[in-house]
Amino acid sequence: MTTGIERVEEFVGAWNVLDMEKVLGMMTDDIVYHNIPMPVLNGIEAVRGMLGKMKAEQADWTIHAIAERDNVVLTERTDRFLINGKWASVRVMGTFELTPEGKIKAWRDYFDLQEWVSQIS
Amino acid sequence: MTTGIERVEEFVGAWNVLDMEKVLGMMTDDIVYHNIPMPVLNGIEAVRGMLGKMKAEQADWTIHAIAERDNVVLTERTDRFLINGKWASVRVMGTFELTPEGKIKAWRDYFDLQEWVSQIS
């Protein structure tokens, strides 16, 4: 039996090799993905569209803390991305709500938008 | 045996009645308290000084999700404060590192600073 923690670790692993088909495949079709300071994305096609616009050449996410209860996994992370040859990072916490089968049906990331924007603009 | 989740729920309960002596009493003397978009506060006296400057007349924090592993408790919350007669709220996730005795030795809250500042200024 795969735990929720293991599923989210696998999801982060997919990010870290930028395997976007695997990332998308681990979400439900009706995924609700919300970078809290930004507009919510509803559904897998909205997420696919956003990922298609991503300019990251590499990703390197580190999980500092992770815990789960009742199919909900909470994480504390630093997410780094190589964009236009320069590494940018954001300190973030995220909640992942999983189905009983281990698919991600909701993902909410909390971070300071200015911390991110100041590095990539 | 009190769980870490119960301790953090008790801590949020102390906030919700603005019992600042209880809040401080649940932290270690060498607490590291970091609102991530702001400077870190090291030690209980720094935290006491910050709380003394708080202008909240009431607090109303809601825990949306909570989980623990290895004396670390992760939370997803909405924190509301009544300030100058007006409610302001911030969507936030926070990590609480506990000692084996259940005191908070580190607290890190992740949120969008502008979301907060825009409501109180």
CSV table of C-alpha atoms in Angstrom, one decimal:
chain,number,residue,atom,x,y,z
A,1,MET,CA,0.0,0.0,0.0
A,2,THR,CA,1.5,3.3,-1.1
A,3,THR,CA,1.0,6.0,1.4
A,4,GLY,CA,0.0,9.6,0.6
A,5,ILE,CA,3.4,10.8,1.5
A,6,GLU,CA,5.0,8.3,-0.9
A,7,ARG,CA,2.7,9.5,-3.6
A,8,VAL,CA,3.6,13.2,-3.1
A,9,GLU,CA,7.3,12.3,-3.0
A,10,GLU,CA,6.8,10.5,-6.3
A,11,PHE,CA,5.0,13.6,-7.7
A,12,VAL,CA,7.9,15.8,-6.6
A,13,GLY,CA,10.3,13.3,-8.2
A,14,ALA,CA,8.4,13.7,-11.5
A,15,TRP,CA,8.8,17.5,-11.2
A,16,ASN,CA,12.5,17.1,-10.6
A,17,VAL,CA,13.0,15.4,-13.9
A,18,LEU,CA,10.3,17.7,-15.5
A,19,ASP,CA,8.3,14.7,-16.6
A,20,MET,CA,5.2,16.7,-17.2
A,21,GLU,CA,3.2,13.7,-18.6
A,22,LYS,CA,3.7,11.9,-15.3
A,23,VAL,CA,2.9,15.1,-13.4
A,24,LEU,CA,-0.4,15.4,-15.3
A,25,GLY,CA,-1.1,11.7,-15.0
A,26,MET,CA,-1.0,11.8,-11.2
A,27,MET,CA,-3.8,14.4,-11.2
A,28,THR,CA,-7.5,13.8,-11.5
A,29,ASP,CA,-9.3,15.2,-14.5
A,30,ASP,CA,-11.2,17.6,-12.2
A,31,ILE,CA,-8.0,18.7,-10.4
A,32,VAL,CA,-8.2,22.1,-8.6
A,33,TYR,CA,-4.8,23.6,-8.6
A,34,HIS,CA,-4.3,26.9,-6.8
A,35,ASN,CA,-1.2,28.8,-6.3
A,36,ILE,CA,-2.9,30.8,-3.6
A,37,PRO,CA,-1.7,34.3,-4.6
A,38,MET,CA,-2.7,33.6,-8.2
A,39,PRO,CA,-6.0,32.6,-9.9
A,40,VAL,CA,-7.2,29.0,-9.4
A,41,LEU,CA,-6.9,26.5,-12.2
A,42,ASN,CA,-9.9,24.2,-12.6
A,43,GLY,CA,-9.4,20.9,-14.5
A,44,ILE,CA,-6.5,19.0,-16.1
A,45,GLU,CA,-6.6,21.0,-19.4
A,46,ALA,CA,-6.2,24.3,-17.5
A,47,VAL,CA,-3.2,22.8,-15.7
A,48,ARG,CA,-1.8,21.4,-19.0
A,49,GLY,CA,-2.0,24.8,-20.6
A,50,MET,CA,-0.2,26.4,-17.7
A,51,LEU,CA,2.6,23.8,-17.7
A,52,GLY,CA,3.0,24.3,-21.5
A,53,LYS,CA,3.8,27.9,-20.8
A,54,MET,CA,6.4,27.1,-18.2
A,55,LYS,CA,9.9,28.0,-19.2
A,56,ALA,CA,11.8,25.9,-16.7
A,57,GLU,CA,14.9,24.1,-18.1
A,58,GLN,CA,15.5,22.2,-14.8
A,59,ALA,CA,13.7,21.8,-11.5
A,60,ASP,CA,15.0,21.0,-8.1
A,61,TRP,CA,12.5,20.8,-5.3
A,62,THR,CA,13.4,19.9,-1.8
A,63,ILE,CA,10.9,18.7,0.8
A,64,HIS,CA,11.8,20.0,4.3
A,65,ALA,CA,8.8,18.5,6.1
A,66,ILE,CA,5.9,16.3,5.1
A,67,ALA,CA,3.0,14.7,7.0
A,68,GLU,CA,-0.4,13.2,6.1
A,69,ARG,CA,-3.8,12.6,7.6
A,70,ASP,CA,-7.0,11.3,6.0
A,71,ASN,CA,-5.7,11.4,2.4
A,72,VAL,CA,-4.4,14.9,2.8
A,73,VAL,CA,-0.6,15.5,2.6
A,74,LEU,CA,1.0,18.7,3.8
A,75,THR,CA,4.4,19.7,2.6
A,76,GLU,CA,7.1,22.4,3.4
A,77,ARG,CA,9.4,22.8,0.5
A,78,THR,CA,11.9,24.9,-1.4
A,79,ASP,CA,11.2,24.8,-5.1
A,80,ARG,CA,14.0,25.8,-7.5
A,81,PHE,CA,13.7,26.3,-11.2
A,82,LEU,CA,16.4,27.0,-13.8
A,83,ILE,CA,14.9,29.6,-16.1
A,84,ASN,CA,16.8,31.3,-18.9
A,85,GLY,CA,20.0,29.9,-17.5
A,86,LYS,CA,19.4,31.3,-14.0
A,87,TRP,CA,18.2,29.5,-10.8
A,88,ALA,CA,15.2,31.0,-9.1
A,89,SER,CA,13.7,29.6,-5.8
A,90,VAL,CA,10.6,30.0,-3.8
A,91,ARG,CA,9.9,28.9,-0.2
A,92,VAL,CA,6.5,27.3,-0.2
A,93,MET,CA,4.1,25.1,1.7
A,94,GLY,CA,1.5,23.0,-0.2
A,95,THR,CA,-1.5,20.9,0.6
A,96,PHE,CA,-2.3,17.8,-1.6
A,97,GLU,CA,-5.7,16.2,-1.4
A,98,LEU,CA,-5.6,12.6,-2.7
A,99,THR,CA,-8.3,10.3,-3.9
A,100,PRO,CA,-8.4,6.8,-2.2
A,101,GLU,CA,-6.5,5.6,-5.3
A,102,GLY,CA,-3.7,8.1,-4.7
A,103,LYS,CA,-4.5,10.7,-7.5
A,104,ILE,CA,-4.2,14.4,-6.6
A,105,LYS,CA,-7.6,16.0,-6.8
A,106,ALA,CA,-6.6,19.3,-5.1
A,107,TRP,CA,-3.2,21.1,-4.8
A,108,ARG,CA,-2.8,24.4,-3.0
A,109,ASP,CA,0.6,26.1,-2.7
A,110,TYR,CA,1.2,29.1,-0.3
A,111,PHE,CA,4.1,31.4,-0.9
A,112,ASP,CA,5.0,35.1,-1.2
A,113,LEU,CA,4.4,36.0,-4.8
A,114,GLN,CA,6.8,38.9,-4.7
A,115,GLU,CA,9.6,36.6,-3.6
A,116,TRP,CA,9.1,34.7,-6.8
A,117,VAL,CA,8.4,37.5,-9.2
A,118,SER,CA,11.4,39.5,-8.1
A,119,GLN,CA,13.7,36.7,-9.2
A,120,ILE,CA,12.2,35.9,-12.6
A,121,SER,CA,11.4,39.4,-13.9
B,1,MET,CA,-0.4,11.5,25.8
B,2,THR,CA,-1.1,14.7,24.0
B,3,THR,CA,-0.4,14.6,20.3
B,4,GLY,CA,1.4,17.3,18.4
B,5,ILE,CA,-1.8,18.0,16.5
B,6,GLU,CA,-3.6,18.5,19.8
B,7,ARG,CA,-0.9,20.9,21.1
B,8,VAL,CA,-1.1,23.0,17.9
B,9,GLU,CA,-4.9,23.1,18.2
B,10,GLU,CA,-4.5,24.2,21.8
B,11,PHE,CA,-2.0,26.9,20.5
B,12,VAL,CA,-4.5,28.1,17.9
B,13,GLY,CA,-7.2,28.1,20.7
B,14,ALA,CA,-4.9,30.4,22.7
B,15,TRP,CA,-4.6,32.8,19.8
B,16,ASN,CA,-8.4,32.8,19.3
B,17,VAL,CA,-8.9,34.2,22.8
B,18,LEU,CA,-5.8,36.4,22.4
B,19,ASP,CA,-4.3,34.8,25.5
B,20,MET,CA,-0.7,36.0,24.7
B,21,GLU,CA,0.7,34.7,28.0
B,22,LYS,CA,-0.4,31.2,27.1
B,23,VAL,CA,0.8,31.6,23.5
B,24,LEU,CA,4.3,32.6,24.8
B,25,GLY,CA,4.2,29.9,27.4
B,26,MET,CA,3.8,27.2,24.8
B,27,MET,CA,7.1,28.3,23.1
B,28,THR,CA,10.6,27.4,24.1
B,29,ASP,CA,12.9,30.2,25.2
B,30,ASP,CA,14.9,29.7,22.1
B,31,ILE,CA,11.9,29.7,19.7
B,32,VAL,CA,12.6,30.5,16.1
B,33,TYR,CA,9.5,32.3,14.7
B,34,HIS,CA,9.6,33.1,11.1
B,35,ASN,CA,6.9,34.7,9.0
B,36,ILE,CA,8.7,33.7,5.9
B,37,PRO,CA,8.2,36.9,3.9
B,38,MET,CA,9.5,38.9,6.9
B,39,PRO,CA,12.6,38.9,9.1
B,40,VAL,CA,13.0,35.9,11.4
B,41,LEU,CA,12.5,36.4,15.2
B,42,ASN,CA,15.0,34.6,17.4
B,43,GLY,CA,14.0,33.9,21.0
B,44,ILE,CA,11.0,34.4,23.2
B,45,GLU,CA,11.8,38.1,24.0
B,46,ALA,CA,11.8,39.0,20.4
B,47,VAL,CA,8.4,37.2,20.0
B,48,ARG,CA,7.1,39.0,23.1
B,49,GLY,CA,8.2,42.3,21.7
B,50,MET,CA,6.4,41.6,18.4
B,51,LEU,CA,3.2,40.5,20.1
B,52,GLY,CA,3.3,43.6,22.2
B,53,LYS,CA,3.0,45.7,19.1
B,54,MET,CA,0.1,43.7,17.7
B,55,LYS,CA,-3.0,45.8,17.4
B,56,ALA,CA,-5.5,42.9,17.1
B,57,GLU,CA,-8.7,43.3,19.1
B,58,GLN,CA,-9.9,39.8,18.2
B,59,ALA,CA,-8.5,36.8,16.4
B,60,ASP,CA,-10.4,34.0,14.6
B,61,TRP,CA,-8.1,31.4,13.1
B,62,THR,CA,-9.5,28.4,11.2
B,63,ILE,CA,-7.5,25.2,10.6
B,64,HIS,CA,-8.4,23.7,7.3
B,65,ALA,CA,-5.9,20.8,7.3
B,66,ILE,CA,-3.4,19.5,9.9
B,67,ALA,CA,-1.0,16.6,10.0
B,68,GLU,CA,2.0,15.6,12.0
B,69,ARG,CA,5.1,13.4,11.7
B,70,ASP,CA,8.1,13.1,14.0
B,71,ASN,CA,7.1,16.0,16.3
B,72,VAL,CA,6.5,18.3,13.3
B,73,VAL,CA,3.0,19.6,12.7
B,74,LEU,CA,1.9,21.1,9.4
B,75,THR,CA,-1.2,23.3,9.1
B,76,GLU,CA,-3.3,25.0,6.5
B,77,ARG,CA,-5.3,27.9,7.9
B,78,THR,CA,-7.1,31.1,7.4
B,79,ASP,CA,-6.1,33.6,10.1
B,80,ARG,CA,-8.5,36.5,10.7
B,81,PHE,CA,-7.8,39.5,12.9
B,82,LEU,CA,-10.0,42.4,14.0
B,83,ILE,CA,-7.8,45.5,13.7
B,84,ASN,CA,-9.1,49.0,14.2
B,85,GLY,CA,-12.7,47.6,14.0
B,86,LYS,CA,-12.1,45.9,10.6
B,87,TRP,CA,-11.5,42.2,9.9
B,88,ALA,CA,-8.5,41.3,7.9
B,89,SER,CA,-7.6,37.7,6.9
B,90,VAL,CA,-4.7,35.9,5.5
B,91,ARG,CA,-4.5,32.4,3.9
B,92,VAL,CA,-1.5,30.7,5.4
B,93,MET,CA,0.3,27.4,5.9
B,94,GLY,CA,2.6,26.9,8.9
B,95,THR,CA,5.0,24.4,10.2
B,96,PHE,CA,5.4,23.8,14.0
B,97,GLU,CA,8.4,21.9,15.3
B,98,LEU,CA,7.8,20.6,18.8
B,99,THR,CA,10.0,19.4,21.6
B,100,PRO,CA,9.3,15.9,23.0
B,101,GLU,CA,7.5,17.7,25.8
B,102,GLY,CA,5.2,19.5,23.3
B,103,LYS,CA,6.7,23.0,23.4
B,104,ILE,CA,7.0,24.9,20.1
B,105,LYS,CA,10.7,25.4,19.2
B,106,ALA,CA,10.2,26.6,15.6
B,107,TRP,CA,7.2,28.1,13.8
B,108,ARG,CA,7.3,29.1,10.1
B,109,ASP,CA,4.3,30.6,8.4
B,110,TYR,CA,4.1,30.9,4.6
B,111,PHE,CA,1.7,33.5,3.0
B,112,ASP,CA,1.6,36.2,0.5
B,113,LEU,CA,2.7,39.4,2.3
B,114,GLN,CA,0.9,41.7,-0.1
B,115,GLU,CA,-2.4,39.9,0.6
B,116,TRP,CA,-2.0,40.9,4.2
B,117,VAL,CA,-0.5,44.3,3.8
B,118,SER,CA,-3.2,45.4,1.3
B,119,GLN,CA,-5.9,44.8,4.0
B,120,ILE,CA,-4.3,46.5,6.9
B,121,SER,CA,-2.7,49.6,5.3
